[in-house]
Amino acid sequence: MALTQVSSNKCAGGFQKVFEHESTELKCKMKFAVFLPPKAETDKCPVMYWLSGLTCTEQNFITKAGSQLAAAEHGIIIVAPDTSPRGCNIEGEDENWDFGTGAGFYVNATQDPWKTNYRMYAYVTEELPKLINANFPTDPDRMSVSGHSMGGHGALICALKNPGKYKAVSAFAPICNPMQCPWGQKAFAGYLGSDRSTWEAYDATVLAASYSGPQLNILIDQGQDDQFLSASQLLPDNLIAVCSEKKIPVVFRLQPGYDHSYFFMYSFMNDHIKHHAKYLNA
Amino acid sequence: MDLYEIRGGRLDVIAEEGELSRESTTMETYNVAAGSGARTARDVSTFQRFSIGTNESLRFEPCEASTPSPTGAEDGCGDDDDDDDVFKEEDTESEINSIRNRLQGKVVEMENFAGHLEEIFLTVEENFGRQEQHLEQHYNDVLQTLSQRYDERGAALEEEKKSKLEALYKQLLACGRALDSSKELIESAQEVYRSQDKRLFLKTVMPTVKRIEEYAKEDPDLTLATRLEFNTPLADLSDVKTMMDSINVVPAPSAPVINPQMPNSATQTSLRVCWSLFSDDTVEYYELYYRPVLEDTPADSTCAPHESKVKVKETHCTVTDLLPNAQYELWVTATNTTGISPASEKALYMTVPSPPVIKQRECTSCPEAALIRWDSGNTNPVDSYTVELSETETDGTESSITESIVAVPSCQCLIQLQAGRRYLISVRAVNIGGPSDRSEVITVSTTGTFFHLLEDTAHPCLSISEDGFTIFYGDEELPISAMALDDNTFFTRCVAVLGDLIPVRGRHYWEVEVDDGTEFRIGIAYEDTERNAYLGANSSSWCMRHILSPTRHKYEFLHNGWSPDLRITVNPVRIGVALNYDRGTLSFFNVNLEQHLHTFQCNFQSHVQPCFSLDNPGALTVHNGIEAPEYAFM
């Protein structure tokens, strides 16, 4: 598949690039950001996939999250795709900030008019890795996933639904139990229909309850002053309860004073990349 | 010299090396023609030529193949064809070589003997010289004494003569005066008689006649004032006599000279003492006296230390049955038929100390170093200690290379080591007598950090297992006595104990095994952390705390009483603790899951100790000496 470089900036000794390509899953042009650490010039590097949250594009993460220095230090390639297909001209796609454009929810939609384009789950787990492995000096066996908010939800479900595929997983303020929160309910209803049983396949809390596979070590940071936490959109307690029950190792850190913004992510990004590096570089 | 054996015959004269006057400058060679007669036809010019003028005193002539065998066996080999019998040739060659070597040896022996004789000659000369001197001195003494006597006597006689003369002279003067006065009298009488004046004559004649009459009645004393003979007392020459006698008698020896202590001649219980004669005395035997030097000399002389005596014939003696690390005073006398010499100067010797005892439970180590502590093993102080270490080989045996650290002033030593090895370490105590025996060896492994618990810091309700690594909190009441104590040694509220971490800044890792229901606090604290406080409640301690509530497990990471809000879904039962002084971090891990739990960022002002406490009855076990996993110090 042809990749077109959109931009390239030297950063932290490596290169922060943005590419565009024609996606087969999403049937539109998609952009994604790639950070190539200095090590990538000589060696194959592991890859961390970063899934952004509602309303974000491939730009927010690379400009605000402060990931490049740590990625360069640990020799990790970070790939950050967009959060939904764009320019598909689907009616109603731009009506809501939490559904449609910029709110793909990392599912494969089954309902019209979304099902043709809104296949972010397949894009992130299948098409994108293939593309990345074909075009960049990667070690295809070593990949991990992380994300924020909706992207946190995406990271968790990718890891839980693909035992062994991701060597590490972490999340910032993830939507842990979408079936039980307004955001999730709105999105799943729209993308997956009213049969709630079909939602379970994309709910981290539900998936954790039935997870069996190689041990996952999940790191979650959550700002204590996050308005969406208090608005019961995120529901981390539910996930923790299930993981405690199922003995899935989770370290969940409630960070006092922090909110839902990139400022919060920036503050703990190093810890997360270090967490990923431990498993990717093992 | 048994050259004859080899030669079996003629021994040519060996020219003395000293006799340079000799015309011939080379020695006559001597033949090795044992058994058979000299073979003039086939003279074997053999082995050594001593050329005085050159350095070639041991130049070897190559021996000809046709050398007859030295044992005298008739040689079939020698006669004609050398090429035929290769073996026999080699045989004789090697025999010749061995003869050559033996002769060489003999020559060396002779040279040594000659040297020895020279030495003896010199010694005899010395001895003679000394005797001569001695005799000369002796006779000089006698002569001096005699001339002294003579002078004395002479002087005495002189004195006597003087006094006699004086007395006589006085007498003479007195007579003279008497004469003068009688002369005067006569003259005046005569004058009176001659005087014309009859009246004057009548007046003075009668007194004058009276005077003359009186004078005539006086009896002049005509005895001599002194005797004419001189006093000649008997000369007392008895001491001269003894002096003359003593020339013939062997003098009593003079005090020997006792040597100072030689290094490495003492053991824990014995001393090797040496002395020498002051002069060339004849000595029958020596007596060595010794007594211990006590710290405090008692005022009462009856409590003086016991003096012992050893009789020896040699000029050295090994005194045994002594105390270790003790000072002894020694002196020696020499005795011969005449008597006993005065005592030599007193020398101070010291026995070697007893070996120290390494305190196993107080030794700690880490990958880069080990801290060894020991008991002196001696009641009195020693000068210093020597620490010896050697690495064990891969098969477990001790390496032959030992490293020593000397002049260690106190009973502990921090030794730099290399990671991942095993060392055998022992200690010796050293004083001026030398080093003690080696202490028992301690094995130190530089895999990971190793430490024991400081039992003195344990809360009274905390008991420690026999091996020192498991702590228990029984459900006992705290003894009142313990609460009353206010010294900052052991914990009084938090049921805690500190570990004895080696004071080396670097990376340290250890693990703690707990079970699901144990409420614990584990972490680190400064050595002087408040003993009446709970771990983590102040700024001098950091710890991970497990609280068990009816509904769930709660984990806190406490410092200064504050903890971040964390949830952990799988309860750790084996916790890894990683301390990194350089980065100032303290991290906790779930070892079984290799899961990182939390990291404190600290700024360690001084060294810290591991700390462990139980908040409810239970137990925990410390595991150390473990190589830190890679993820621990990422």
PDB file of N, CA, C and O in Angstrom, chain B residues 87-145:
ATOM      1  N   PHE B  87      74.290 -47.324  21.180  1.00  0.00           N
ATOM      2  CA  PHE B  87      73.737 -47.382  22.544  1.00  0.00           C
ATOM      3  C   PHE B  87      74.832 -47.302  23.578  1.00  0.00           C
ATOM      4  O   PHE B  87      74.752 -46.546  24.525  1.00  0.00           O
ATOM      5  N   LYS B  88      75.874 -48.101  23.349  1.00  0.00           N
ATOM      6  CA  LYS B  88      76.929 -48.092  24.348  1.00  0.00           C
ATOM      7  C   LYS B  88      77.564 -46.719  24.435  1.00  0.00           C
ATOM      8  O   LYS B  88      77.905 -46.242  25.494  1.00  0.00           O
ATOM      9  N   GLU B  89      77.699 -46.102  23.275  1.00  0.00           N
ATOM     10  CA  GLU B  89      78.221 -44.740  23.285  1.00  0.00           C
ATOM     11  C   GLU B  89      77.399 -43.837  24.185  1.00  0.00           C
ATOM     12  O   GLU B  89      77.912 -43.127  25.014  1.00  0.00           O
ATOM     13  N   GLU B  90      76.131 -43.937  23.976  1.00  0.00           N
ATOM     14  CA  GLU B  90      75.262 -43.055  24.767  1.00  0.00           C
ATOM     15  C   GLU B  90      75.347 -43.378  26.237  1.00  0.00           C
ATOM     16  O   GLU B  90      75.386 -42.515  27.083  1.00  0.00           O
ATOM     17  N   ASP B  91      75.441 -44.682  26.482  1.00  0.00           N
ATOM     18  CA  ASP B  91      75.559 -45.122  27.869  1.00  0.00           C
ATOM     19  C   ASP B  91      76.757 -44.477  28.536  1.00  0.00           C
ATOM     20  O   ASP B  91      76.651 -43.851  29.575  1.00  0.00           O
ATOM     21  N   THR B  92      77.904 -44.654  27.858  1.00  0.00           N
ATOM     22  CA  THR B  92      79.116 -44.134  28.475  1.00  0.00           C
ATOM     23  C   THR B  92      79.050 -42.616  28.562  1.00  0.00           C
ATOM     24  O   THR B  92      79.501 -42.029  29.530  1.00  0.00           O
ATOM     25  N   GLU B  93      78.449 -42.034  27.552  1.00  0.00           N
ATOM     26  CA  GLU B  93      78.319 -40.570  27.613  1.00  0.00           C
ATOM     27  C   GLU B  93      77.561 -40.137  28.857  1.00  0.00           C
ATOM     28  O   GLU B  93      77.975 -39.249  29.575  1.00  0.00           O
ATOM     29  N   SER B  94      76.464 -40.827  29.071  1.00  0.00           N
ATOM     30  CA  SER B  94      75.673 -40.413  30.226  1.00  0.00           C
ATOM     31  C   SER B  94      76.391 -40.719  31.522  1.00  0.00           C
ATOM     32  O   SER B  94      76.334 -39.965  32.477  1.00  0.00           O
ATOM     33  N   GLU B  95      77.128 -41.842  31.525  1.00  0.00           N
ATOM     34  CA  GLU B  95      77.907 -42.132  32.737  1.00  0.00           C
ATOM     35  C   GLU B  95      78.935 -41.042  32.958  1.00  0.00           C
ATOM     36  O   GLU B  95      79.154 -40.601  34.073  1.00  0.00           O
ATOM     37  N   ILE B  96      79.567 -40.672  31.838  1.00  0.00           N
ATOM     38  CA  ILE B  96      80.574 -39.613  31.964  1.00  0.00           C
ATOM     39  C   ILE B  96      79.938 -38.334  32.489  1.00  0.00           C
ATOM     40  O   ILE B  96      80.498 -37.649  33.351  1.00  0.00           O
ATOM     41  N   ASN B  97      78.767 -38.028  31.970  1.00  0.00           N
ATOM     42  CA  ASN B  97      78.077 -36.835  32.448  1.00  0.00           C
ATOM     43  C   ASN B  97      77.831 -36.897  33.945  1.00  0.00           C
ATOM     44  O   ASN B  97      78.048 -35.933  34.666  1.00  0.00           O
ATOM     45  N   SER B  98      77.430 -38.090  34.381  1.00  0.00           N
ATOM     46  CA  SER B  98      77.124 -38.172  35.817  1.00  0.00           C
ATOM     47  C   SER B  98      78.397 -38.058  36.637  1.00  0.00           C
ATOM     48  O   SER B  98      78.417 -37.402  37.681  1.00  0.00           O
ATOM     49  N   ILE B  99      79.473 -38.649  36.140  1.00  0.00           N
ATOM     50  CA  ILE B  99      80.735 -38.496  36.860  1.00  0.00           C
ATOM     51  C   ILE B  99      81.105 -37.026  36.929  1.00  0.00           C
ATOM     52  O   ILE B  99      81.492 -36.497  37.965  1.00  0.00           O
ATOM     53  N   ARG B 100      80.961 -36.412  35.763  1.00  0.00           N
ATOM     54  CA  ARG B 100      81.307 -35.000  35.667  1.00  0.00           C
ATOM     55  C   ARG B 100      80.544 -34.192  36.714  1.00  0.00           C
ATOM     56  O   ARG B 100      81.113 -33.386  37.444  1.00  0.00           O
ATOM     57  N   ASN B 101      79.250 -34.475  36.786  1.00  0.00           N
ATOM     58  CA  ASN B 101      78.431 -33.736  37.738  1.00  0.00           C
ATOM     59  C   ASN B 101      78.863 -33.992  39.172  1.00  0.00           C
ATOM     60  O   ASN B 101      78.935 -33.082  39.994  1.00  0.00           O
ATOM     61  N   ARG B 102      79.148 -35.246  39.453  1.00  0.00           N
ATOM     62  CA  ARG B 102      79.564 -35.550  40.817  1.00  0.00           C
ATOM     63  C   ARG B 102      80.872 -34.856  41.173  1.00  0.00           C
ATOM     64  O   ARG B 102      81.013 -34.302  42.261  1.00  0.00           O
ATOM     65  N   LEU B 103      81.801 -34.884  40.232  1.00  0.00           N
ATOM     66  CA  LEU B 103      83.068 -34.214  40.472  1.00  0.00           C
ATOM     67  C   LEU B 103      82.854 -32.733  40.687  1.00  0.00           C
ATOM     68  O   LEU B 103      83.442 -32.122  41.587  1.00  0.00           O
ATOM     69  N   GLN B 104      81.976 -32.189  39.867  1.00  0.00           N
ATOM     70  CA  GLN B 104      81.645 -30.775  40.039  1.00  0.00           C
ATOM     71  C   GLN B 104      81.194 -30.501  41.461  1.00  0.00           C
ATOM     72  O   GLN B 104      81.636 -29.579  42.121  1.00  0.00           O
ATOM     73  N   GLY B 105      80.304 -31.386  41.903  1.00  0.00           N
ATOM     74  CA  GLY B 105      79.780 -31.227  43.254  1.00  0.00           C
ATOM     75  C   GLY B 105      80.884 -31.302  44.292  1.00  0.00           C
ATOM     76  O   GLY B 105      80.944 -30.499  45.218  1.00  0.00           O
ATOM     77  N   LYS B 106      81.752 -32.252  44.097  1.00  0.00           N
ATOM     78  CA  LYS B 106      82.852 -32.388  45.050  1.00  0.00           C
ATOM     79  C   LYS B 106      83.702 -31.150  45.093  1.00  0.00           C
ATOM     80  O   LYS B 106      84.132 -30.713  46.158  1.00  0.00           O
ATOM     81  N   VAL B 107      83.966 -30.606  43.914  1.00  0.00           N
ATOM     82  CA  VAL B 107      84.798 -29.402  43.869  1.00  0.00           C
ATOM     83  C   VAL B 107      84.132 -28.272  44.634  1.00  0.00           C
ATOM     84  O   VAL B 107      84.775 -27.561  45.402  1.00  0.00           O
ATOM     85  N   VAL B 108      82.835 -28.151  44.434  1.00  0.00           N
ATOM     86  CA  VAL B 108      82.108 -27.092  45.153  1.00  0.00           C
ATOM     87  C   VAL B 108      82.236 -27.310  46.658  1.00  0.00           C
ATOM     88  O   VAL B 108      82.499 -26.395  47.421  1.00  0.00           O
ATOM     89  N   GLU B 109      82.090 -28.577  47.047  1.00  0.00           N
ATOM     90  CA  GLU B 109      82.229 -28.895  48.466  1.00  0.00           C
ATOM     91  C   GLU B 109      83.591 -28.475  48.987  1.00  0.00           C
ATOM     92  O   GLU B 109      83.700 -27.896  50.066  1.00  0.00           O
ATOM     93  N   MET B 110      84.611 -28.795  48.210  1.00  0.00           N
ATOM     94  CA  MET B 110      85.961 -28.457  48.655  1.00  0.00           C
ATOM     95  C   MET B 110      86.124 -26.959  48.769  1.00  0.00           C
ATOM     96  O   MET B 110      86.736 -26.462  49.717  1.00  0.00           O
ATOM     97  N   GLU B 111      85.586 -26.271  47.794  1.00  0.00           N
ATOM     98  CA  GLU B 111      85.701 -24.819  47.857  1.00  0.00           C
ATOM     99  C   GLU B 111      85.033 -24.284  49.118  1.00  0.00           C
ATOM    100  O   GLU B 111      85.567 -23.422  49.807  1.00  0.00           O
ATOM    101  N   ASN B 112      83.873 -24.822  49.402  1.00  0.00           N
ATOM    102  CA  ASN B 112      83.170 -24.404  50.621  1.00  0.00           C
ATOM    103  C   ASN B 112      84.008 -24.698  51.853  1.00  0.00           C
ATOM    104  O   ASN B 112      84.113 -23.890  52.771  1.00  0.00           O
ATOM    105  N   PHE B 113      84.577 -25.883  51.863  1.00  0.00           N
ATOM    106  CA  PHE B 113      85.408 -26.274  53.000  1.00  0.00           C
ATOM    107  C   PHE B 113      86.561 -25.316  53.171  1.00  0.00           C
ATOM    108  O   PHE B 113      86.883 -24.881  54.278  1.00  0.00           O
ATOM    109  N   ALA B 114      87.207 -24.976  52.057  1.00  0.00           N
ATOM    110  CA  ALA B 114      88.326 -24.026  52.112  1.00  0.00           C
ATOM    111  C   ALA B 114      87.856 -22.707  52.684  1.00  0.00           C
ATOM    112  O   ALA B 114      88.514 -22.110  53.537  1.00  0.00           O
ATOM    113  N   GLY B 115      86.714 -22.274  52.234  1.00  0.00           N
ATOM    114  CA  GLY B 115      86.171 -21.024  52.755  1.00  0.00           C
ATOM    115  C   GLY B 115      85.938 -21.112  54.241  1.00  0.00           C
ATOM    116  O   GLY B 115      86.252 -20.203  55.016  1.00  0.00           O
ATOM    117  N   HIS B 116      85.369 -22.228  54.628  1.00  0.00           N
ATOM    118  CA  HIS B 116      85.079 -22.451  56.044  1.00  0.00           C
ATOM    119  C   HIS B 116      86.355 -22.409  56.870  1.00  0.00           C
ATOM    120  O   HIS B 116      86.415 -21.786  57.936  1.00  0.00           O
ATOM    121  N   LEU B 117      87.375 -23.051  56.366  1.00  0.00           N
ATOM    122  CA  LEU B 117      88.662 -23.043  57.069  1.00  0.00           C
ATOM    123  C   LEU B 117      89.182 -21.628  57.220  1.00  0.00           C
ATOM    124  O   LEU B 117      89.677 -21.239  58.284  1.00  0.00           O
ATOM    125  N   GLU B 118      89.047 -20.866  56.158  1.00  0.00           N
ATOM    126  CA  GLU B 118      89.467 -19.469  56.244  1.00  0.00           C
ATOM    127  C   GLU B 118      88.779 -18.764  57.382  1.00  0.00           C
ATOM    128  O   GLU B 118      89.394 -18.054  58.170  1.00  0.00           O
ATOM    129  N   GLU B 119      87.480 -18.994  57.438  1.00  0.00           N
ATOM    130  CA  GLU B 119      86.698 -18.349  58.490  1.00  0.00           C
ATOM    131  C   GLU B 119      87.199 -18.747  59.852  1.00  0.00           C
ATOM    132  O   GLU B 119      87.365 -17.908  60.747  1.00  0.00           O
ATOM    133  N   ILE B 120      87.444 -20.041  60.014  1.00  0.00           N
ATOM    134  CA  ILE B 120      87.914 -20.525  61.319  1.00  0.00           C
ATOM    135  C   ILE B 120      89.245 -19.867  61.651  1.00  0.00           C
ATOM    136  O   ILE B 120      89.488 -19.422  62.779  1.00  0.00           O
ATOM    137  N   PHE B 121      90.123 -19.819  60.658  1.00  0.00           N
ATOM    138  CA  PHE B 121      91.435 -19.194  60.837  1.00  0.00           C
ATOM    139  C   PHE B 121      91.274 -17.773  61.347  1.00  0.00           C
ATOM    140  O   PHE B 121      91.901 -17.349  62.304  1.00  0.00           O
ATOM    141  N   LEU B 122      90.395 -17.052  60.698  1.00  0.00           N
ATOM    142  CA  LEU B 122      90.163 -15.667  61.098  1.00  0.00           C
ATOM    143  C   LEU B 122      89.635 -15.599  62.520  1.00  0.00           C
ATOM    144  O   LEU B 122      90.048 -14.750  63.307  1.00  0.00           O
ATOM    145  N   THR B 123      88.723 -16.508  62.841  1.00  0.00           N
ATOM    146  CA  THR B 123      88.142 -16.501  64.186  1.00  0.00           C
ATOM    147  C   THR B 123      89.214 -16.776  65.227  1.00  0.00           C
ATOM    148  O   THR B 123      89.253 -16.132  66.280  1.00  0.00           O
ATOM    149  N   VAL B 124      90.079 -17.736  64.911  1.00  0.00           N
ATOM    150  CA  VAL B 124      91.145 -18.048  65.867  1.00  0.00           C
ATOM    151  C   VAL B 124      92.020 -16.831  66.088  1.00  0.00           C
ATOM    152  O   VAL B 124      92.356 -16.484  67.213  1.00  0.00           O
ATOM    153  N   GLU B 125      92.346 -16.180  64.985  1.00  0.00           N
ATOM    154  CA  GLU B 125      93.158 -14.965  65.109  1.00  0.00           C
ATOM    155  C   GLU B 125      92.475 -13.950  65.999  1.00  0.00           C
ATOM    156  O   GLU B 125      93.077 -13.367  66.890  1.00  0.00           O
ATOM    157  N   GLU B 126      91.208 -13.787  65.745  1.00  0.00           N
ATOM    158  CA  GLU B 126      90.431 -12.852  66.547  1.00  0.00           C
ATOM    159  C   GLU B 126      90.481 -13.216  68.015  1.00  0.00           C
ATOM    160  O   GLU B 126      90.721 -12.380  68.883  1.00  0.00           O
ATOM    161  N   ASN B 127      90.221 -14.483  68.258  1.00  0.00           N
ATOM    162  CA  ASN B 127      90.202 -14.955  69.643  1.00  0.00           C
ATOM    163  C   ASN B 127      91.543 -14.728  70.304  1.00  0.00           C
ATOM    164  O   ASN B 127      91.610 -14.257  71.444  1.00  0.00           O
ATOM    165  N   PHE B 128      92.617 -15.079  69.563  1.00  0.00           N
ATOM    166  CA  PHE B 128      93.957 -14.873  70.107  1.00  0.00           C
ATOM    167  C   PHE B 128      94.150 -13.405  70.443  1.00  0.00           C
ATOM    168  O   PHE B 128      94.627 -13.052  71.520  1.00  0.00           O
ATOM    169  N   GLY B 129      93.791 -12.568  69.498  1.00  0.00           N
ATOM    170  CA  GLY B 129      93.951 -11.135  69.700  1.00  0.00           C
ATOM    171  C   GLY B 129      93.238 -10.690  70.963  1.00  0.00           C
ATOM    172  O   GLY B 129      93.769  -9.938  71.784  1.00  0.00           O
ATOM    173  N   ARG B 130      92.041 -11.223  71.112  1.00  0.00           N
ATOM    174  CA  ARG B 130      91.272 -10.847  72.287  1.00  0.00           C
ATOM    175  C   ARG B 130      91.939 -11.289  73.564  1.00  0.00           C
ATOM    176  O   ARG B 130      92.024 -10.558  74.552  1.00  0.00           O
ATOM    177  N   GLN B 131      92.425 -12.540  73.559  1.00  0.00           N
ATOM    178  CA  GLN B 131      93.096 -13.073  74.753  1.00  0.00           C
ATOM    179  C   GLN B 131      94.315 -12.241  75.094  1.00  0.00           C
ATOM    180  O   GLN B 131      94.559 -11.910  76.259  1.00  0.00           O
ATOM    181  N   GLU B 132      95.042 -11.904  74.050  1.00  0.00           N
ATOM    182  CA  GLU B 132      96.250 -11.100  74.250  1.00  0.00           C
ATOM    183  C   GLU B 132      95.915  -9.784  74.918  1.00  0.00           C
ATOM    184  O   GLU B 132      96.520  -9.369  75.902  1.00  0.00           O
ATOM    185  N   GLN B 133      94.910  -9.182  74.348  1.00  0.00           N
ATOM    186  CA  GLN B 133      94.474  -7.903  74.892  1.00  0.00           C
ATOM    187  C   GLN B 133      94.109  -8.027  76.354  1.00  0.00           C
ATOM    188  O   GLN B 133      94.487  -7.235  77.206  1.00  0.00           O
ATOM    189  N   HIS B 134      93.361  -9.061  76.587  1.00  0.00           N
ATOM    190  CA  HIS B 134      92.851  -9.328  77.935  1.00  0.00           C
ATOM    191  C   HIS B 134      94.000  -9.471  78.931  1.00  0.00           C
ATOM    192  O   HIS B 134      94.019  -8.880  80.010  1.00  0.00           O
ATOM    193  N   LEU B 135      94.988 -10.263  78.522  1.00  0.00           N
ATOM    194  CA  LEU B 135      96.157 -10.501  79.376  1.00  0.00           C
ATOM    195  C   LEU B 135      96.901  -9.200  79.632  1.00  0.00           C
ATOM    196  O   LEU B 135      97.269  -8.875  80.764  1.00  0.00           O
ATOM    197  N   GLU B 136      97.110  -8.466  78.526  1.00  0.00           N
ATOM    198  CA  GLU B 136      97.841  -7.205  78.634  1.00  0.00           C
ATOM    199  C   GLU B 136      97.166  -6.305  79.657  1.00  0.00           C
ATOM    200  O   GLU B 136      97.796  -5.731  80.546  1.00  0.00           O
ATOM    201  N   GLN B 137      95.892  -6.234  79.520  1.00  0.00           N
ATOM    202  CA  GLN B 137      95.126  -5.369  80.409  1.00  0.00           C
ATOM    203  C   GLN B 137      95.269  -5.805  81.854  1.00  0.00           C
ATOM    204  O   GLN B 137      95.503  -5.015  82.757  1.00  0.00           O
ATOM    205  N   HIS B 138      95.167  -7.109  82.021  1.00  0.00           N
ATOM    206  CA  HIS B 138      95.256  -7.675  83.360  1.00  0.00           C
ATOM    207  C   HIS B 138      96.564  -7.304  84.031  1.00  0.00           C
ATOM    208  O   HIS B 138      96.615  -6.831  85.151  1.00  0.00           O
ATOM    209  N   TYR B 139      97.652  -7.568  83.295  1.00  0.00           N
ATOM    210  CA  TYR B 139      98.969  -7.257  83.858  1.00  0.00           C
ATOM    211  C   TYR B 139      99.153  -5.773  84.079  1.00  0.00           C
ATOM    212  O   TYR B 139      99.762  -5.333  85.051  1.00  0.00           O
ATOM    213  N   ASN B 140      98.652  -4.998  83.165  1.00  0.00           N
ATOM    214  CA  ASN B 140      98.705  -3.550  83.345  1.00  0.00           C
ATOM    215  C   ASN B 140      98.032  -3.152  84.650  1.00  0.00           C
ATOM    216  O   ASN B 140      98.533  -2.309  85.397  1.00  0.00           O
ATOM    217  N   ASP B 141      96.945  -3.780  84.910  1.00  0.00           N
ATOM    218  CA  ASP B 141      96.217  -3.490  86.157  1.00  0.00           C
ATOM    219  C   ASP B 141      97.089  -3.775  87.356  1.00  0.00           C
ATOM    220  O   ASP B 141      97.186  -2.960  88.288  1.00  0.00           O
ATOM    221  N   VAL B 142      97.718  -4.961  87.291  1.00  0.00           N
ATOM    222  CA  VAL B 142      98.567  -5.354  88.431  1.00  0.00           C
ATOM    223  C   VAL B 142      99.690  -4.328  88.612  1.00  0.00           C
ATOM    224  O   VAL B 142      99.939  -3.828  89.714  1.00  0.00           O
ATOM    225  N   LEU B 143     100.349  -4.002  87.495  1.00  0.00           N
ATOM    226  CA  LEU B 143     101.467  -3.059  87.557  1.00  0.00           C
ATOM    227  C   LEU B 143     101.008  -1.713  88.112  1.00  0.00           C
ATOM    228  O   LEU B 143     101.667  -1.101  88.959  1.00  0.00           O
ATOM    229  N   GLN B 144      99.872  -1.321  87.634  1.00  0.00           N
ATOM    230  CA  GLN B 144      99.343  -0.038  88.103  1.00  0.00           C
ATOM    231  C   GLN B 144      99.137  -0.052  89.605  1.00  0.00           C
ATOM    232  O   GLN B 144      99.501   0.899  90.309  1.00  0.00           O
ATOM    233  N   THR B 145      98.568  -1.157  90.064  1.00  0.00           N
ATOM    234  CA  THR B 145      98.296  -1.248  91.494  1.00  0.00           C
ATOM    235  C   THR B 145      99.598  -1.172  92.290  1.00  0.00           C
ATOM    236  O   THR B 145      99.694  -0.459  93.288  1.00  0.00           O
TER     237      THR B 145
END
